[in-house]
Amino acid sequence: MSQPTIESILQEKRSFSPPSEFSEKAQIKSLQEYQQLYEQAKADPQKFWADLAAQELDWFQKWDTVLDWQPPFAKWFVGGKINISYNCLDRHLTTWRRNKAALIWEGEPGDSRTLTYAQLHREVCQMANVLKQLGVQKGDCVGIYMPMIPEAAIAMLACARIGAPHTVVFGGFSAEALKDRLVDASAKLVITADGGWRKDAIVPLKDQVDLALANQGVPSIENVLVVERTKQTTQMEPGRDHWWHELQAGVSADCPAEPMDSEDMLFILYTSGTTGKPKGVVHTTAGYNLYSHMTLKWAFDLQDTDVYWCTADVGWITGHSYIVYGPLSNGATSVMYEGAPRPSNPGCSWDVVEKYGVNIFYTAPTAIRAFIKMGEQYPNARDLSSLRLLGTVGEPINPEAWMWYHKVIGGERCPIVDTWWQTETGGFMITPLPGAIPTKPGSATLPFPGIIADVVDLEGNPVSNNQGGYLVVRHPWPGMMRTVYGDPDRFRRTYWEHIPPQDGQYLYFAGDGARKDEDGYFWVMGRVDDVINVAGHRLGTMEIESALVSHPAVAEAAVVGRPDEVKGEDVFAFVTLEGSYSPSEELEKELKQHVVKEIGAIARPGQIRFTDGMPKTRSGKIMRRLLRNLAAGQEVAGDTSTLEDRGVLDKLRGGA
Ligand code: WTA
């Protein structure tokens, strides 16, 4: 098991045609059909999206203008009025889906709960009314810091229902990280739970919220709504903190969905970039609704009888688009699982598949590699014959993991849908349509209809087949992020001017390296910036460096990714200490713990190496390339002639 290398991927020649039994029943049945759709969309993207918007979504008022494109700022379906909570709930209530399972929840210590569309609608309306009672108005931002329980989805939909943009903060983030995000978003209220189950322990989420809010930490917060989940004690601050079950008991379940402008903000989701400060990625209502809806429908060939399970957390974009909004807008049954595979319960995922007869399973390569490590005996001991499609996301999948997924989990009958996309793109960008596009292990295959993707050099010129370059998108799409919250300049600089626009032609720069093969298939190689991907979680190296240097012992820190068998990459930190401190095991532990406190356990360095100095260029820039080589235990490759002091490198090598 290893991460894909250019060499291994260039040698990958296997191709798997869609099984004919699958294609016959699929919504898009052949390569030719895909190509027709793709060409139609390319010739007239606005007509393509407008037709789908009219056909697939319910509108309170139709739009006047499909696309208003003032590069790099896009507005879609201008003049339209719509509500995504209405599209996810109300419109299904007048159909047979009223009593269909919307959410099937499997809780960690054996709890479970199923909510039909009618039941989910009722709870969403109640929570929406509670939010109103607590003073939340249209346009106010609400923070959501929740475990994987139905109330997380209910909270998102309740916010959307009344037009309050949400910002979901992953429950694994620390109080510090939560505070930064709530402050940046000026959140007025936080929805949380007393605790949540993570692996075999309870995470006291409410206590983290208390820490974040202590000493006026987030001045904009007026109220905290607390869902009872784990029942451990927590301090409720009178006037500020409210139990959800108490307020729910006395509230009406009648709350019509607020007609929103297409471009009203639906949510902010913070993601790591190349600076120390995470970016608030802004998504708006109509375009995001359409895009998450269509991509799920076609790429996972969603059928009305499917039980669909995405293993992500709602704290990430995958949870937003493909646990909550995409599936519910389509009227699907979405499984939500509070647990995670772990040594004490290595077969839990397959228990869930068997128990609910899951048809579509969507996870990340890091999870697949962990499954491989735990052993085939666990999936083999369960009936997985209900599965008909397997998805993957989050990082490049190594062909070995792909083949294992295909054979052991998919029984060689399930197409593998490798979806390349990002927080910023709102939904899948490059993905097989499973009844139409032959797959190749390690390739996300071809762009979704309406997406004009390419691989170019830094001047924006397309590179030739099989040459590495930068992954870009040439035309706006409905699900694209609209801006960085509060920082439109950063949006412009980061995504649209990295490759200078030519003749008014703007290219969206994804931050990933890729190549295209002779069949036009995309092979995504990974990030080309200072973002690392640890167990499918996106982390900025600068963010971790800022956390480290905020400790009094640290003078300078440089963080790189080191290849890891299961996680893909692990955090490796080089640290120079302040004069009065000297390296020790305790200090190493303390620094790791400090990163956990500042960001969260997902950013904990796997290894810290103390060093007297960093390898720098004569102009004082840390040469990260060398550090990456050192962290990986490789020979330092390439040119080192710009290095200021070769002695530093020799010393670092000595300690390798
Ligand atoms: C990486 C997750 C290769 C990529 C939806 C991207 C992938 C970053 C794939 C976005 C894939 C995601 N193949 N790489 N199928 N999917 N990535 O914002 O580097 O958490 O830029 O969104 O994950 O991570 P994010």
XYZ file of C-alpha atoms and ligand atoms in Angstrom:
681
model
C 0.000 0.000 0.000
C 1.383 3.354 -0.921
C 0.379 6.681 -2.292
C 0.232 6.811 -6.067
C 3.410 8.006 -7.663
C 3.659 9.426 -11.163
C 5.442 6.238 -12.227
C 2.827 3.842 -10.844
C -0.018 5.861 -12.284
C 1.566 6.182 -15.715
C 1.783 2.410 -15.791
C -1.860 1.966 -14.835
C -3.530 0.559 -17.929
C -6.491 -1.326 -16.468
C -9.909 -0.168 -17.543
C -13.310 -1.384 -16.375
C -16.380 -0.953 -18.540
C -19.656 -0.298 -16.784
C -21.330 -3.683 -16.169
C -24.105 -4.066 -18.759
C -26.740 -4.909 -16.102
C -25.844 -1.594 -14.476
C -25.894 0.461 -17.680
C -29.255 -0.883 -18.792
C -30.979 0.509 -15.709
C -28.843 3.626 -15.364
C -30.039 7.156 -15.988
C -27.165 7.777 -18.376
C -26.575 4.533 -20.163
C -23.678 4.927 -22.560
C -20.519 6.838 -23.275
C -22.252 8.277 -26.295
C -25.079 9.577 -24.132
C -22.573 11.196 -21.768
C -20.724 12.754 -24.682
C -23.933 14.196 -26.094
C -24.814 15.722 -22.740
C -21.304 17.032 -22.354
C -21.292 18.658 -25.807
C -24.745 20.163 -25.298
C -23.658 21.653 -22.009
C -20.430 22.963 -23.483
C -22.178 24.585 -26.429
C -24.742 26.391 -24.265
C -24.018 26.066 -20.553
C -26.705 28.515 -19.555
C -29.441 26.638 -21.361
C -28.147 23.357 -19.989
C -28.313 24.523 -16.358
C -31.515 26.488 -16.795
C -33.333 23.458 -18.226
C -32.200 21.342 -15.280
C -33.086 24.052 -12.765
C -36.618 24.227 -14.149
C -37.015 20.472 -14.289
C -35.407 19.424 -11.018
C -36.144 22.154 -8.468
C -39.233 23.883 -7.138
C -39.167 27.662 -7.321
C -41.317 30.281 -5.611
C -40.431 32.563 -8.461
C -38.513 31.887 -11.641
C -35.242 33.682 -12.377
C -34.772 36.469 -14.955
C -31.105 35.912 -15.772
C -29.414 32.505 -15.742
C -25.868 33.757 -15.235
C -24.417 37.135 -14.422
C -20.649 36.663 -14.758
C -18.444 39.563 -13.708
C -15.235 37.596 -13.384
C -14.451 36.238 -10.924
C -17.854 36.901 -9.369
C -20.781 34.825 -10.580
C -24.478 35.072 -9.877
C -26.752 32.259 -10.970
C -30.516 32.334 -11.514
C -30.708 36.021 -10.701
C -34.167 37.180 -9.684
C -35.275 33.670 -8.696
C -36.857 32.880 -5.333
C -36.264 29.480 -3.806
C -35.624 27.702 -0.507
C -33.406 24.623 -0.270
C -35.185 23.352 2.846
C -38.427 23.429 0.838
C -36.733 21.466 -1.954
C -35.327 18.974 0.547
C -38.559 18.494 2.505
C -41.881 20.131 1.684
C -42.067 19.155 -1.931
C -41.733 15.470 -1.063
C -44.652 15.586 1.364
C -47.262 15.690 -1.354
C -45.836 12.540 -2.957
C -45.474 8.911 -1.852
C -42.152 9.938 -0.331
C -43.968 11.539 2.587
C -43.510 8.335 4.577
C -40.209 7.299 3.024
C -37.130 7.242 5.265
C -35.252 10.481 4.749
C -32.575 9.890 7.370
C -31.574 6.574 8.851
C -29.340 7.219 11.788
C -27.122 4.636 13.417
C -25.790 5.943 16.697
C -22.630 4.786 18.334
C -23.579 2.751 21.410
C -26.237 0.868 19.476
C -28.874 3.624 19.257
C -30.742 4.104 16.036
C -33.478 6.273 14.650
C -35.282 6.668 11.358
C -36.949 9.896 10.310
C -39.388 9.893 7.425
C -39.689 12.984 5.262
C -42.809 13.998 7.195
C -41.066 13.540 10.548
C -37.929 15.340 9.454
C -40.025 18.213 8.115
C -41.786 18.496 11.445
C -38.576 18.665 13.467
C -36.956 21.108 11.080
C -39.981 23.417 11.348
C -39.851 23.181 15.128
C -36.182 23.995 15.299
C -36.666 26.845 12.836
C -39.340 28.278 15.149
C -37.067 27.874 18.162
C -34.308 29.750 16.352
C -36.759 32.547 15.602
C -37.843 32.633 19.242
C -34.214 33.015 20.214
C -33.962 36.069 18.021
C -32.355 34.622 14.902
C -33.433 36.551 11.842
C -32.969 36.136 8.129
C -29.328 36.903 7.336
C -27.994 36.119 10.848
C -25.249 33.516 10.893
C -25.671 30.424 13.093
C -22.783 28.193 14.176
C -23.353 24.433 14.275
C -20.923 22.322 16.335
C -22.448 18.899 16.507
C -21.816 15.195 16.627
C -23.165 12.998 13.843
C -26.759 12.904 15.022
C -29.966 13.727 13.113
C -30.159 17.094 14.880
C -27.054 18.176 12.946
C -28.997 17.848 9.683
C -32.116 19.273 11.327
C -30.116 22.312 12.427
C -28.749 22.943 8.942
C -32.173 22.633 7.342
C -33.780 24.801 10.040
C -31.271 27.577 9.356
C -31.817 27.281 5.619
C -35.558 27.379 6.182
C -35.490 30.810 7.814
C -32.661 32.182 5.706
C -30.000 32.157 8.416
C -26.672 31.121 6.869
C -25.013 28.349 8.862
C -21.415 27.660 9.522
C -20.836 24.093 10.565
C -17.626 23.517 12.501
C -16.398 19.921 12.568
C -16.879 18.472 16.065
C -13.219 17.412 16.150
C -12.012 21.012 16.081
C -10.834 22.502 19.353
C -12.458 25.358 21.262
C -9.804 27.714 19.829
C -10.547 26.729 16.252
C -14.286 26.970 16.927
C -13.858 30.444 18.373
C -11.889 31.725 15.365
C -14.583 30.513 12.982
C -17.503 31.859 15.007
C -15.791 35.224 15.329
C -15.015 35.431 11.618
C -18.634 34.583 10.748
C -20.083 36.883 13.476
C -22.325 34.016 14.530
C -25.300 35.004 16.653
C -26.168 31.607 18.055
C -24.486 28.205 18.279
C -26.257 24.886 18.092
C -24.361 22.127 19.848
C -24.861 18.976 21.924
C -23.822 18.068 25.440
C -21.496 15.508 23.897
C -20.994 13.127 21.024
C -19.437 9.732 20.534
C -16.115 9.628 18.749
C -14.747 6.127 18.477
C -15.178 4.751 22.002
C -15.166 8.001 23.942
C -17.492 10.904 24.598
C -16.406 14.276 23.263
C -17.817 17.000 25.541
C -18.815 19.431 22.815
C -20.746 21.848 25.007
C -17.707 22.288 27.265
C -15.696 23.265 24.189
C -18.355 25.807 23.279
C -18.143 27.211 26.826
C -14.387 27.553 26.452
C -14.766 29.271 23.091
C -17.303 31.731 24.476
C -15.514 32.400 27.781
C -14.396 35.992 28.428
C -16.460 37.366 25.582
C -14.505 35.129 23.202
C -17.217 35.494 20.577
C -18.982 38.793 21.294
C -21.674 38.263 18.648
C -23.088 35.113 20.300
C -26.338 35.639 22.183
C -27.645 32.123 22.718
C -26.566 28.495 22.721
C -29.010 25.752 21.818
C -27.986 22.406 23.294
C -29.170 19.002 22.114
C -29.104 16.301 24.750
C -27.149 13.340 23.439
C -24.719 11.787 25.913
C -26.301 13.088 29.121
C -23.074 13.874 30.932
C -23.259 16.975 33.071
C -22.652 20.338 31.554
C -22.985 23.796 33.006
C -25.978 25.617 31.513
C -25.550 29.361 31.695
C -28.919 30.925 32.543
C -30.224 33.232 29.842
C -27.663 32.057 27.305
C -27.949 28.270 27.164
C -31.159 26.421 26.285
C -31.990 22.726 25.991
C -33.448 21.876 22.594
C -35.852 19.261 23.979
C -37.316 21.774 26.424
C -37.944 24.433 23.800
C -39.116 21.874 21.241
C -41.846 20.716 23.633
C -43.627 24.031 23.478
C -43.167 25.117 19.900
C -45.346 24.950 16.813
C -44.404 22.720 13.888
C -45.732 25.214 11.403
C -43.003 27.255 9.789
C -43.295 28.038 6.090
C -39.988 28.180 4.250
C -38.745 31.712 3.664
C -38.551 32.618 -0.044
C -34.851 33.333 -0.556
C -33.120 35.108 -3.410
C -31.131 32.660 -5.491
C -27.917 34.350 -4.441
C -28.695 34.678 -0.725
C -25.945 33.064 1.302
C -26.763 29.494 2.318
C -23.643 28.712 4.303
C -20.059 29.505 5.101
C -17.708 26.565 5.473
C -14.161 27.155 6.638
C -11.375 25.341 4.878
C -7.606 25.372 5.009
C -5.571 27.315 2.550
C -2.013 28.451 2.219
C -2.101 31.039 4.985
C -2.450 30.573 8.715
C -6.069 31.664 8.638
C -8.767 29.323 7.304
C -10.965 30.709 4.544
C -14.718 31.055 4.863
C -15.972 29.519 1.630
C -19.346 31.056 0.757
C -22.059 29.095 -1.020
C -25.399 30.530 -2.043
C -28.845 29.061 -2.364
C -30.075 28.164 -5.831
C -26.865 27.264 -7.653
C -25.667 25.089 -4.804
C -29.046 23.378 -4.545
C -29.059 22.548 -8.233
C -25.448 21.459 -8.345
C -25.433 19.172 -5.293
C -28.727 17.703 -6.523
C -27.653 16.989 -10.110
C -24.188 15.686 -9.365
C -25.504 13.154 -6.852
C -28.337 12.112 -9.123
C -26.167 11.380 -12.140
C -22.795 10.387 -10.705
C -24.301 7.971 -8.196
C -27.147 7.077 -10.546
C -29.516 7.613 -7.648
C -32.692 5.511 -7.842
C -35.763 6.085 -5.714
C -35.395 2.764 -3.908
C -31.741 3.265 -2.977
C -30.402 3.290 0.551
C -27.443 5.584 0.297
C -24.643 5.988 2.813
C -21.929 8.612 2.811
C -19.477 8.114 5.679
C -18.291 11.732 5.892
C -18.972 14.045 8.815
C -21.449 16.890 8.323
C -18.630 19.212 9.388
C -17.064 18.860 5.928
C -18.387 19.795 2.521
C -18.956 16.123 1.692
C -21.416 15.933 4.569
C -23.134 19.155 3.479
C -23.581 18.216 -0.174
C -23.864 14.445 0.054
C -25.377 13.559 3.422
C -27.822 16.425 3.753
C -28.638 18.662 0.784
C -27.995 16.510 -2.299
C -29.718 13.341 -1.062
C -32.703 15.094 0.521
C -33.286 17.365 -2.450
C -33.486 14.167 -4.495
C -35.872 12.549 -2.011
C -33.346 9.818 -1.229
C -32.794 7.776 1.936
C -29.559 8.972 3.505
C -27.785 6.945 6.191
C -25.957 8.852 8.891
C -23.527 7.018 11.160
C -22.121 8.362 14.387
C -19.393 5.739 14.642
C -16.228 4.976 12.755
C -14.275 1.804 12.089
C -11.648 1.239 14.758
C -9.682 -1.647 16.234
C -12.311 -2.275 18.919
C -15.012 -2.651 16.265
C -13.338 -3.320 12.928
C -16.450 -4.633 11.205
C -18.880 -1.870 12.188
C -19.165 -0.379 8.688
C -20.180 -3.732 7.211
C -22.703 -4.236 10.005
C -24.343 -0.981 8.924
C -24.351 -2.013 5.251
C -25.943 -5.341 6.114
C -28.414 -3.966 8.658
C -29.890 -1.363 6.310
C -29.228 -3.018 2.962
C -27.090 -0.132 1.778
C -26.983 0.141 -2.028
C -24.577 3.045 -2.477
C -21.542 3.439 -0.240
C -19.344 6.539 -0.384
C -16.110 6.832 1.589
C -12.489 8.020 1.431
C -9.292 6.249 0.349
C -7.868 6.573 3.857
C -10.822 4.559 5.180
C -10.352 1.963 2.436
C -6.678 1.604 3.354
C -7.662 1.205 7.003
C -10.174 -1.504 5.986
C -7.445 -3.300 4.057
C -5.213 -3.202 7.085
C -7.919 -4.545 9.400
C -8.480 -7.478 7.096
C -10.898 -9.008 4.598
C -12.412 -11.277 7.203
C -14.652 -8.440 8.440
C -16.376 -7.546 5.166
C -16.361 -11.220 4.175
C -18.347 -12.083 7.290
C -21.200 -9.792 6.244
C -23.745 -9.853 3.454
C -22.744 -6.962 1.213
C -24.790 -8.081 -1.775
C -27.089 -5.044 -1.511
C -24.256 -2.779 -2.672
C -24.493 -1.655 -6.288
C -22.196 1.371 -6.432
C -19.110 2.488 -4.520
C -17.804 6.032 -4.304
C -14.547 7.563 -3.150
C -13.430 11.100 -2.380
C -10.894 13.227 -0.568
C -7.521 12.318 -2.002
C -6.038 10.412 -4.894
C -6.834 6.726 -4.526
C -3.930 4.378 -5.056
C -4.727 1.671 -7.620
C -4.172 -1.123 -5.063
C -6.813 0.336 -2.760
C -9.130 0.828 -5.746
C -8.761 -2.830 -6.748
C -9.380 -4.040 -3.195
C -12.500 -1.872 -2.965
C -13.669 -3.234 -6.303
C -13.057 -6.888 -5.427
C -13.638 -7.264 -1.711
C -16.380 -4.706 -1.106
C -17.916 -4.432 -4.565
C -17.760 -8.139 -5.428
C -16.496 -6.980 -8.859
C -20.018 -5.900 -9.806
C -20.143 -2.334 -8.459
C -18.820 0.573 -10.508
C -16.313 2.674 -8.554
C -17.053 6.360 -8.736
C -13.936 8.359 -7.890
C -15.184 11.918 -7.400
C -12.737 14.802 -7.589
C -14.036 18.016 -6.082
C -13.471 20.535 -3.277
C -15.178 22.614 -0.602
C -14.973 25.437 -3.122
C -16.683 23.593 -5.974
C -19.813 22.651 -4.008
C -20.119 19.281 -5.725
C -18.417 16.701 -7.966
C -16.407 18.154 -10.835
C -14.579 15.214 -12.346
C -16.304 11.886 -11.890
C -17.414 8.842 -13.793
C -21.099 8.594 -14.667
C -21.255 4.940 -13.673
C -23.489 3.557 -16.434
C -21.577 5.404 -19.113
C -17.905 5.981 -18.421
C -15.352 3.153 -18.192
C -13.240 3.540 -15.057
C -9.491 3.259 -14.565
C -8.100 2.637 -11.061
C -6.732 5.927 -9.743
C -8.448 8.240 -12.232
C -11.505 10.380 -11.515
C -12.114 10.013 -15.286
C -14.002 12.810 -17.074
C -15.615 16.136 -16.192
C -19.272 16.314 -15.222
C -21.443 17.774 -17.999
C -21.209 21.567 -17.805
C -17.689 21.507 -16.359
C -14.889 22.587 -18.661
C -11.788 21.313 -16.879
C -8.232 21.347 -18.166
C -4.605 20.862 -17.203
C -2.413 23.880 -17.935
C 0.966 25.412 -17.156
C 1.425 28.516 -15.018
C 0.719 30.775 -18.001
C -2.562 29.028 -18.610
C -1.457 27.106 -21.715
C -2.790 23.559 -21.983
C -0.045 20.989 -21.522
C 0.186 17.950 -23.759
C -1.195 14.523 -22.868
C 0.399 12.854 -19.881
C 2.311 15.965 -18.942
C 1.830 17.182 -15.418
C 0.257 20.589 -14.873
C -2.316 22.506 -12.865
C -5.950 21.539 -12.730
C -8.220 24.422 -13.787
C -11.845 25.053 -14.704
C -12.711 27.353 -17.583
C -16.343 28.298 -17.160
C -18.378 29.183 -14.061
C -20.745 26.496 -12.749
C -23.766 26.813 -10.443
C -22.136 25.132 -7.406
C -18.981 27.250 -7.376
C -18.101 29.218 -4.251
C -19.066 32.853 -4.574
C -16.391 34.487 -2.453
C -14.227 34.173 0.649
C -16.400 35.483 3.477
C -15.408 39.063 4.192
C -12.428 38.939 1.828
C -13.341 39.111 -1.871
C -9.753 40.076 -2.689
C -8.465 36.852 -1.256
C -11.018 35.008 -3.388
C -9.767 36.746 -6.509
C -6.093 36.274 -5.706
C -6.231 32.665 -4.543
C -8.429 31.137 -7.164
C -8.570 33.385 -10.213
C -5.296 35.253 -10.526
C -2.857 32.530 -9.640
C -2.818 31.912 -13.346
C -3.040 35.390 -14.860
C -6.272 35.908 -16.810
C -5.672 36.301 -20.544
C -7.992 38.329 -22.785
C -10.584 38.470 -20.029
C -10.535 34.664 -19.765
C -10.420 33.676 -16.117
C -9.320 30.204 -15.031
C -10.363 28.734 -11.696
C -7.178 27.424 -10.061
C -7.945 24.398 -7.903
C -4.562 24.056 -6.209
C -4.171 20.471 -7.445
C -1.644 18.993 -9.825
C -2.993 16.687 -12.516
C -2.419 15.171 -15.898
C -4.739 14.151 -18.703
C -4.151 10.910 -20.559
C -4.720 10.084 -24.218
C -8.405 9.321 -23.512
C -8.902 12.707 -21.859
C -9.041 11.080 -18.413
C -7.894 13.205 -15.484
C -5.387 11.843 -12.984
C -5.260 14.109 -9.962
C -1.863 14.002 -8.268
C -2.494 16.036 -5.119
C -1.991 19.554 -3.863
C 0.597 21.837 -5.358
C 0.408 24.365 -2.529
C 1.079 24.263 1.197
C -2.021 22.251 1.915
C -1.631 18.679 3.090
C -4.188 15.933 3.137
C -4.144 13.903 6.331
C -6.616 11.019 6.401
C -8.749 12.867 3.876
C -8.725 16.039 5.993
C -7.430 19.152 4.426
C -4.916 21.011 6.596
C -2.852 24.100 5.912
C 0.786 23.671 6.892
C 0.859 27.381 7.808
C -2.074 26.874 10.157
C -0.143 24.206 12.065
C 3.014 26.319 12.002
C 1.140 29.275 13.513
C -0.196 26.957 16.204
C 3.325 25.757 16.996
C 4.938 29.191 17.150
C 2.204 30.382 19.493
C 3.891 28.153 22.098
C 6.535 30.059 24.085
C 9.222 27.412 23.475
C 9.028 27.627 19.691
C 11.096 30.099 17.705
C 10.367 28.765 14.257
C 8.371 25.897 12.811
C 8.054 24.330 9.390
C 5.423 21.706 8.700
C 5.372 19.289 5.793
C 3.438 16.178 4.845
C 5.137 12.828 5.174
C 3.797 9.849 3.192
C 1.768 7.532 5.417
C 0.441 4.084 4.582
C -3.073 4.645 5.872
C -3.564 8.380 6.252
C -2.014 9.235 2.891
C 0.015 11.923 4.586
C 0.933 12.623 8.168
C 1.947 15.897 9.796
C 5.716 16.221 10.230
C 6.982 19.322 12.022
C 10.491 20.738 12.149
C 10.899 23.003 15.144
C 13.597 25.421 16.255
C 13.428 26.247 19.936
C 13.839 29.558 21.731
C 17.295 29.876 23.331
C 16.363 28.861 26.858
C 14.566 25.649 25.851
C 16.137 22.376 24.957
C 14.659 19.396 23.133
C 13.084 16.656 25.200
C 10.444 14.001 24.863
C 8.200 15.912 27.240
C 8.480 19.045 25.196
C 7.667 17.091 22.058
C 4.540 15.752 23.751
C 3.637 19.174 25.008
C 3.954 20.711 21.556
C 1.788 18.011 20.017
C -0.812 18.648 22.684
C -0.544 22.361 22.026
C -1.474 21.816 18.366
C -4.446 19.704 19.486
C -5.560 22.549 21.708
C -5.112 25.202 19.046
C -6.672 23.301 16.125
C -7.872 19.819 17.054
C -6.708 16.222 17.112
C -6.791 15.976 13.311
C -3.766 18.299 13.136
C -1.639 16.555 15.795
C 1.879 16.146 14.373
C 2.866 12.516 13.969
C 6.445 13.558 14.522
C 8.325 16.634 15.627
C 11.992 17.000 14.856
C 13.960 19.597 16.753
C 16.601 21.399 14.750
C 19.056 24.241 15.379
C 18.186 25.835 12.080
C 16.041 25.457 8.972
C 17.430 24.957 5.500
C 16.877 28.349 3.897
C 17.617 30.092 0.662
C 19.857 33.118 0.730
C 16.758 35.285 0.718
C 15.596 33.539 3.894
C 12.866 31.265 2.520
C 12.559 27.857 4.108
C 13.206 25.191 1.484
C 10.243 22.968 2.127
C 11.085 20.654 -0.727
C 14.178 19.581 1.210
C 12.186 19.180 4.400
C 9.675 16.991 2.582
C 12.507 14.782 1.367
C 13.966 14.600 4.843
C 10.615 13.812 6.452
C 10.052 11.008 3.965
C 13.517 9.626 4.768
C 14.545 10.166 1.157
C 17.731 11.512 -0.292
C 17.456 15.242 -0.766
C 16.591 15.584 -4.418
C 17.171 18.372 -6.892
C 19.120 21.554 -6.732
C 20.474 22.607 -3.343
C 22.738 25.326 -4.678
C 20.499 28.109 -3.372
C 20.873 26.826 0.162
C 22.420 29.378 2.460
C 24.072 27.048 4.932
C 24.713 23.482 3.884
C 25.687 22.590 7.443
C 22.038 22.787 8.507
C 21.122 20.158 5.975
C 23.920 17.842 7.051
C 22.844 18.119 10.666
C 19.225 17.435 9.790
C 20.270 14.414 7.778
C 22.255 13.129 10.680
C 19.123 13.136 12.767
C 17.017 11.394 10.094
C -8.356 16.387 -2.762
C -13.260 17.343 -0.343
C -7.832 13.196 -5.782
C -7.799 17.438 -3.694
C -14.427 17.022 -1.280
C -8.714 18.618 -3.443
C -8.999 14.545 -4.343
C -8.989 18.501 -1.971
C -10.198 13.875 -4.666
C -10.288 19.134 -1.561
C -10.134 12.789 -5.599
C -10.639 15.459 -3.246
N -8.927 12.498 -6.125
N -7.831 14.201 -4.903
N -11.195 12.083 -5.936
N -11.189 14.462 -3.977
N -9.310 15.503 -3.437
O -12.044 20.839 0.205
O -6.480 17.742 -3.321
O -11.871 18.917 1.838
O -8.136 19.847 -3.776
O -13.046 18.707 -0.359
O -9.009 17.095 -1.724
O -10.547 18.884 -0.202
P -11.893 19.389 0.459
